[in-house]
Coordinates of C-alpha atoms in Angstrom, one line a residue:
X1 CA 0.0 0.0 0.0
X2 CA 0.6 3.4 -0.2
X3 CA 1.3 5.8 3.3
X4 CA 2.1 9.2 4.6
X5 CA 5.3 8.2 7.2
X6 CA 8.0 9.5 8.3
X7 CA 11.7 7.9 9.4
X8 CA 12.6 10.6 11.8
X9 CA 11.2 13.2 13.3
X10 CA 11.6 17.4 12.3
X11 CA 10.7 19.7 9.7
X12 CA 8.3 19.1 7.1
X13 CA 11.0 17.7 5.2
X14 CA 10.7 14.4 6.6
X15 CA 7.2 14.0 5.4
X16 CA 6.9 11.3 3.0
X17 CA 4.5 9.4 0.7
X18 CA 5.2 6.1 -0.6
X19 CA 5.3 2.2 -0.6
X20 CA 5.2 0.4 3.3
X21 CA 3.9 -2.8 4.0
X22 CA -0.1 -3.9 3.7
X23 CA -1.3 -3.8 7.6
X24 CA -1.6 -7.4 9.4
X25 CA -4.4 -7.7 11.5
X26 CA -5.9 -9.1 14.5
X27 CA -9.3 -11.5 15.7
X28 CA -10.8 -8.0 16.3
X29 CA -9.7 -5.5 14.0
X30 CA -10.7 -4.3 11.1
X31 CA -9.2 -3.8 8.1
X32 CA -10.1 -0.7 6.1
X33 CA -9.5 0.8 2.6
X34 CA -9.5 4.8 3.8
X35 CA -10.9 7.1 1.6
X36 CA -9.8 10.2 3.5
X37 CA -7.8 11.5 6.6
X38 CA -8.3 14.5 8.6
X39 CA -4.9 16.3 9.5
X40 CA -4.8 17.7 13.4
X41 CA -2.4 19.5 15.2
X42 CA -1.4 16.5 16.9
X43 CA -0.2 15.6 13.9
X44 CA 2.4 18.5 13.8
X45 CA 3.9 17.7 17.8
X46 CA 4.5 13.9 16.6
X47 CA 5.9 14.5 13.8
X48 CA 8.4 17.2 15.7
X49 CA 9.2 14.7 18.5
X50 CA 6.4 15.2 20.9
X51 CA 6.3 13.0 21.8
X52 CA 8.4 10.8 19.8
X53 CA 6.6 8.0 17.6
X54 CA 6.8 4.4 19.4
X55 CA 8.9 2.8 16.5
X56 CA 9.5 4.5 12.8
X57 CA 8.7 4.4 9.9
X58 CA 6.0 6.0 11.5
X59 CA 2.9 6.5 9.6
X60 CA 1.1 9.6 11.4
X61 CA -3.0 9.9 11.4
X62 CA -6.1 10.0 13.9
X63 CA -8.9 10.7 12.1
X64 CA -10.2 8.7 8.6
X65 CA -13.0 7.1 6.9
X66 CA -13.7 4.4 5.1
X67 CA -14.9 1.3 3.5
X68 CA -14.0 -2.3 5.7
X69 CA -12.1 -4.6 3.2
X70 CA -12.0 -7.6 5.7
X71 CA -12.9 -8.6 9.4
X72 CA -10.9 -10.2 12.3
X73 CA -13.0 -13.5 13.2
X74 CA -14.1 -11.8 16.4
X75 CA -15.5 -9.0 15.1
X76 CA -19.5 -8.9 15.1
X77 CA -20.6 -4.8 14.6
X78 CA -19.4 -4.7 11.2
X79 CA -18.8 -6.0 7.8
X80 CA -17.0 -6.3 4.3
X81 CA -18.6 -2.7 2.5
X82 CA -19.5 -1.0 5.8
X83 CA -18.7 2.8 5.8
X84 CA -16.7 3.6 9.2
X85 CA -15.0 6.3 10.6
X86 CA -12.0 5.5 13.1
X87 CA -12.5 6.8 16.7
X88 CA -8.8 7.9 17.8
X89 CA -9.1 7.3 21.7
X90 CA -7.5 4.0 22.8
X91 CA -8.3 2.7 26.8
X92 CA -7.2 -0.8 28.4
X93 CA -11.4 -1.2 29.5
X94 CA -10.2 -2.5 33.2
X95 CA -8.4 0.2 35.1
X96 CA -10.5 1.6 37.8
X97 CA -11.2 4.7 35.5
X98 CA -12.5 2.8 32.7
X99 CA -14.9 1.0 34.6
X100 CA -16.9 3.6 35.9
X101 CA -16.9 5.5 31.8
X102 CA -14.3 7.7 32.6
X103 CA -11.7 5.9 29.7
X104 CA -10.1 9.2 28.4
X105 CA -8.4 9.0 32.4
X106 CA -7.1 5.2 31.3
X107 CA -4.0 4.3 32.7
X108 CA -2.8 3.3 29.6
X109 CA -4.6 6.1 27.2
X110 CA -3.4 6.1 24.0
X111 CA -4.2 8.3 21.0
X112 CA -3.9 7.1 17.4
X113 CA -1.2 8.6 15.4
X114 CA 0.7 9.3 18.4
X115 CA 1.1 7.0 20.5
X116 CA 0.6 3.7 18.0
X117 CA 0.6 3.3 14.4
X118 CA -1.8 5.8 13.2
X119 CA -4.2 5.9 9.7
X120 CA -3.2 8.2 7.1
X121 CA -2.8 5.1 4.6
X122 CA -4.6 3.3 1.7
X123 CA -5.2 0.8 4.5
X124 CA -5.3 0.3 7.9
X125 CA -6.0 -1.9 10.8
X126 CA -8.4 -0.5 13.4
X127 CA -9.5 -2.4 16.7
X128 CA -13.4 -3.2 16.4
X129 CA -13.9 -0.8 19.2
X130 CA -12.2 2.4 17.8
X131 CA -14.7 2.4 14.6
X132 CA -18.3 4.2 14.2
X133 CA -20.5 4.0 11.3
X134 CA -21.6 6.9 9.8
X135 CA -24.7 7.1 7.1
X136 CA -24.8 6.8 3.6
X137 CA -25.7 10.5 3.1
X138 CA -22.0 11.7 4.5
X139 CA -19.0 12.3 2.3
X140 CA -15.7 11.0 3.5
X141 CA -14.4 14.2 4.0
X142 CA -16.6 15.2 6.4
X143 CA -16.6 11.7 8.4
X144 CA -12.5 12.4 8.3
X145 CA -12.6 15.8 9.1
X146 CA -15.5 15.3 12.5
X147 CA -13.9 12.4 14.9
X148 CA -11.4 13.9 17.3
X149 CA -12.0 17.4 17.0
X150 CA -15.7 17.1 18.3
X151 CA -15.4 14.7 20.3
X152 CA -13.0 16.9 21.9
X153 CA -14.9 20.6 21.7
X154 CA -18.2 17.9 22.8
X155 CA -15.9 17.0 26.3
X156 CA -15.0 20.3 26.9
X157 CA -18.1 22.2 27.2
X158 CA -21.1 19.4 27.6
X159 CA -19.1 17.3 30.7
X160 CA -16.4 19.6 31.9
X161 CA -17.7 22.9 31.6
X162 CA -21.7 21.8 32.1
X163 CA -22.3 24.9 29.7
X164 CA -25.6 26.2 29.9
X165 CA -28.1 29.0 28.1
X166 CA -27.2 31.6 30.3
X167 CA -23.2 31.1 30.0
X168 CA -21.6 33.9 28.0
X169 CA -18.4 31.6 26.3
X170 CA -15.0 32.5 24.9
X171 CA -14.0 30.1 22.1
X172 CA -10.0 30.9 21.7
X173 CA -9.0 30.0 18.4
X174 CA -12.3 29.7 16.7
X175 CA -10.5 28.9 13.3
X176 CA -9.0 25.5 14.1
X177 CA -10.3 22.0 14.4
X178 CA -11.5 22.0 18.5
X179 CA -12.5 26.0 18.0
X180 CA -15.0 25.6 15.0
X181 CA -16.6 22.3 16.8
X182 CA -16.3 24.3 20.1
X183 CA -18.2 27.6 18.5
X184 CA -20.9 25.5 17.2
X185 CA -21.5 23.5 19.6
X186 CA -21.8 26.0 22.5
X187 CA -24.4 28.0 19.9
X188 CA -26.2 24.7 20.0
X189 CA -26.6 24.9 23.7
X190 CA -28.0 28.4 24.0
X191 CA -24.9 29.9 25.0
X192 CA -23.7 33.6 23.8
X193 CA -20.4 32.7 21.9
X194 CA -17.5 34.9 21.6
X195 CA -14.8 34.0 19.2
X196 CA -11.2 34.7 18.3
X197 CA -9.4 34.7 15.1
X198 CA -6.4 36.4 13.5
X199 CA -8.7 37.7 10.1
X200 CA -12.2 39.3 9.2
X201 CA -12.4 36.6 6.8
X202 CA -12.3 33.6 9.7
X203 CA -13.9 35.6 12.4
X204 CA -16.9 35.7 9.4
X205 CA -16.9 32.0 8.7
X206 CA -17.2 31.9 12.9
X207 CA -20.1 34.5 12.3
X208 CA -21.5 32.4 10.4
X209 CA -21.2 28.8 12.7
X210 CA -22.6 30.4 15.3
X211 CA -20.3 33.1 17.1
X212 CA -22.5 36.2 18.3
X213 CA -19.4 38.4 18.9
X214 CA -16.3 38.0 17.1
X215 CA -13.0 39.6 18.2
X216 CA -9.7 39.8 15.9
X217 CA -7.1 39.3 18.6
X218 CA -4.4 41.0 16.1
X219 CA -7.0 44.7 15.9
X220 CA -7.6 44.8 19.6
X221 CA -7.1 42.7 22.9
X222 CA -9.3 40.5 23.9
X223 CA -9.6 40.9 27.2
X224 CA -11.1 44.4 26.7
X225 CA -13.2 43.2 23.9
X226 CA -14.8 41.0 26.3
X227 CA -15.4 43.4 28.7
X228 CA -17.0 45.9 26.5
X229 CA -19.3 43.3 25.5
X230 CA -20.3 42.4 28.9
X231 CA -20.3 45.6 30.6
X232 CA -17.5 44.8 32.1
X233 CA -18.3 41.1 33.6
X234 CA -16.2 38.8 31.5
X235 CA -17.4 35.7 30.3
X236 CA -18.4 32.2 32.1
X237 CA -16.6 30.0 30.0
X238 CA -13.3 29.6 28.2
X239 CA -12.5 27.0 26.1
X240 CA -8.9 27.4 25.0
X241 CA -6.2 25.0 23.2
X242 CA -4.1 27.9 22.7
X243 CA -2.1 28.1 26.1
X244 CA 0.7 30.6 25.6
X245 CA 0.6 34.4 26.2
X246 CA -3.2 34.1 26.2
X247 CA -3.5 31.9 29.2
X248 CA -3.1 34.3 31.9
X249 CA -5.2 37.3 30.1
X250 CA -7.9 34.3 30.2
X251 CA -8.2 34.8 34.2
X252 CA -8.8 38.2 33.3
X253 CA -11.4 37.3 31.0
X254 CA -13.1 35.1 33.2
X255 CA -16.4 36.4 35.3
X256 CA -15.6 35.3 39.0
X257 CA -16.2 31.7 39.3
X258 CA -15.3 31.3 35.8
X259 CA -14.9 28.0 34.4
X260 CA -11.4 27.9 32.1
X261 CA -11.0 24.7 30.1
X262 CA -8.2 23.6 28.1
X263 CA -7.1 20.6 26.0
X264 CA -4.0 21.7 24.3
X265 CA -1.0 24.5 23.9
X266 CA -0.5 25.0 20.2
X267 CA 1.2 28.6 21.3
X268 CA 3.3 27.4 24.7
X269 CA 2.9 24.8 27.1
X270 CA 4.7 26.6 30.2
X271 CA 2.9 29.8 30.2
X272 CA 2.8 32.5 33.5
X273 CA -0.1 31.7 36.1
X274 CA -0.8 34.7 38.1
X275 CA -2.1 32.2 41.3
X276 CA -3.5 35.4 43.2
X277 CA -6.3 36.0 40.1
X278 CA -7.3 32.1 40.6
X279 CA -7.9 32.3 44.2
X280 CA -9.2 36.1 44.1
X281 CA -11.8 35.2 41.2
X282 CA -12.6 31.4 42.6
X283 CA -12.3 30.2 39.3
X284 CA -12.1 26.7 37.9
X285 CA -9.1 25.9 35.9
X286 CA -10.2 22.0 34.0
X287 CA -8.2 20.0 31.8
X288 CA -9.8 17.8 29.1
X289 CA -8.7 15.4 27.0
X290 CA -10.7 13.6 23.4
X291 CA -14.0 12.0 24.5
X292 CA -14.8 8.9 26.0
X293 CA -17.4 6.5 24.1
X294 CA -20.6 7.7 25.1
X295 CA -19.7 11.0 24.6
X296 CA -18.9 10.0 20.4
X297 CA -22.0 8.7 20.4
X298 CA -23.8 12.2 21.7
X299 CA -22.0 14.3 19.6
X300 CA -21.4 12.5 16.3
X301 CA -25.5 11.9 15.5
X302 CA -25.5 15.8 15.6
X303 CA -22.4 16.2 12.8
X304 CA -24.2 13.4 10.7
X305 CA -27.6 15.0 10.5
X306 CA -26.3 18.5 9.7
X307 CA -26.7 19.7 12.9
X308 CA -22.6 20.5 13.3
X309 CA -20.8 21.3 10.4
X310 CA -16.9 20.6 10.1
X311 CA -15.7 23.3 8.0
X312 CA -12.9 21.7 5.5
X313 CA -10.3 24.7 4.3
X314 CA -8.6 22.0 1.7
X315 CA -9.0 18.2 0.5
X316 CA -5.1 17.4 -0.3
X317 CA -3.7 14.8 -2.1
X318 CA -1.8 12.5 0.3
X319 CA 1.4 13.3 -1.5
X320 CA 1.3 16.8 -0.6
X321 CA 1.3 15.9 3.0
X322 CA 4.0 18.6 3.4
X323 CA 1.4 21.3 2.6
X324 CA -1.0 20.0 5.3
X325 CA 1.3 20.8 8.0
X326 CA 2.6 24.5 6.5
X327 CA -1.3 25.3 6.5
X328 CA -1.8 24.2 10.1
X329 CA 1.4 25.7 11.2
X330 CA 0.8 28.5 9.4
X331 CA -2.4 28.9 10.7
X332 CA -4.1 29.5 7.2
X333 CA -7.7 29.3 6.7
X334 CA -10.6 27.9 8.5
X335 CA -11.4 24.7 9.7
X336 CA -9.9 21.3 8.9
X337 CA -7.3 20.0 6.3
X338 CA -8.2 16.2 5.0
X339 CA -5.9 14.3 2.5
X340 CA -7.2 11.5 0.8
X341 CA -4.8 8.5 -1.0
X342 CA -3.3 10.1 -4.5
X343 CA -5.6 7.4 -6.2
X344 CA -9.1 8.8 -5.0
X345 CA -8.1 12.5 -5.3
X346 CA -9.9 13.9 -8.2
X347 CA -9.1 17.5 -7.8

């Protein structure tokens, strides 16, 4: 078959497309012809060293869908021609977390693409348990594009946050992957959504998902923004994968007893916490990490019937892997970047 992989991790340099060995697989896995891949930021750490890949080549990839070729003999949900989607979140299913649902707090969590194997590949072998169907009436690019990132925005604001129709919330990043999913998704509760972006042109596509206020964070700060829009009360809810300088202006953001929640640091792990504004303001500072089953199962019903959108900025050919990272590092456009294998792109 071929695979995205790389040999070593670094700069886009070490991106690669070509021949690696047709996936073996096991009683219960799957094995699937993937018709597309969605590209995260996670993509970008792993393939940078961080962490480092388990063994290399390393081919990279959470998020695809696709058509099952073949079945392990203890598979019994699905079938030769189902359409599937892979769901990235990997739990051992005995740990003391897992048996009471809470599986994204696993012992031995594991993410797809980083921490094993991953699936951006002509074909790949999926455990039965990390693969949803998805309808007849969704395009692979969408099913791709959906998985982790909402599952992820879904986590954040239904179970950690508990967000509600009064909550004023603060989407940081409202461009990416977890910000569109997040924007939407607290619209869909009722909430008043702010949202940031570095450009009219995404702050209107965030318009236009379901933001009520949009803020460009390069024309004014934030902080203030927020402020002038609440009459100086800040906001009840943060979600934030951004981390960096924005982390500690997010306290000041925050209406006392704030809820802040993050699930990633694409700007800075190892930001400044001002301690005394936590205490002072009694806010709550969660992290959050993918989705656990159930909660895939809430939220993807709600991307398959239209009700969330995932917002694809370009379809890729998987050879031009190199160009999927420059536009997430880069930070251009809005929304997701899929690649599908060289032999289904059709331009």
């Amino acid at each position: 078959m071929k695979s995205i992989y790389y040999e070593e991790t670094g700069g886009t340099d070490v991106l690669q497309y070509g021949e690696q060995p047709d996936p073996e697989f096991e009683d219960d896995e799957v094995l699937v012809e993937v018709k597309a891949a969605g590209l995260n930021h996670l993509d970008v750490w792993t393939r940078r060293g961080l962490p480092t890949p388990p063994s290399f080549p390393h081919i990279p990839g959470s998020d695809a869908a696709g058509v099952v070729r073949e079945v392990g003999d203890r598979v019994t949900r699905f079938e030769a021609g189902d359409r599937v989607a892979v769901y990235p979140s990997v739990f051992c299913g005995e740990c003391e977390f897992c048996r009471r649902g809470d599986e994204t707090r696993c012992d031995e969590f594991k993410i797809i693409g980083e921490h094993t194997r991953g699936v951006q590949s002509e074909l790949t072998a999926v455990a039965e348990a990390n693969l949803v169907p998805f309808p007849d009436g969704v395009d692979w690019e969408t099913a791709a594009a959906t998985p982790l990132v909402f599952q992820t925005a879904w986590r954040m604001l239904e179970t950690r946050a508990e967000v509600s129709q009064s909550d004023h919330v603060l989407v940081q990043g409202a461009s990416g992957g977890v910000g569109h999913a997040a924007v939407q998704i607290a619209a869909h509760a009722g909430a008043t959504v702010y949202a940031t972006a570095s450009s009219e042109e995404k702050l209107e596509y965030a318009r236009e998902i379901g933001a009520d206020y949009a803020i460009n964070y390069e024309e004014e700060d934030f902080v203030d923004a927020v402020h002038d829009r609440t009459d100086g009360r800040g906001v009840d809810v943060i979600i934030d994968h951004v981390g960096g300088e924005n982390w500690t202006a997010n306290m000041d953001a925050a209406v006392k007893g704030g809820r802040i929640v993050t699930c990633g640091a694409t700007a800075g792990p190892t930001p400044e916490t001002n301690i005394s504004r936590i205490f002072w303001k009694q806010l709550d500072i969660m992290g959050s990490t993918m989705g656990n089953p159930g909660e895939i199962d809430e939220v993807l019903p709600l991307v398959w019937d239209g009700t969330f959108e995932p917002r694809i900025r370009e379809v890729l050919p998987m050879s031009e892997i190199a160009r999927g990272h420059e536009l997430l590092e880069e930070r251009e456009g809005f929304g997701k970047v899929v690649v599908v294998p060289d032999a289904e792109y059709d331009g």
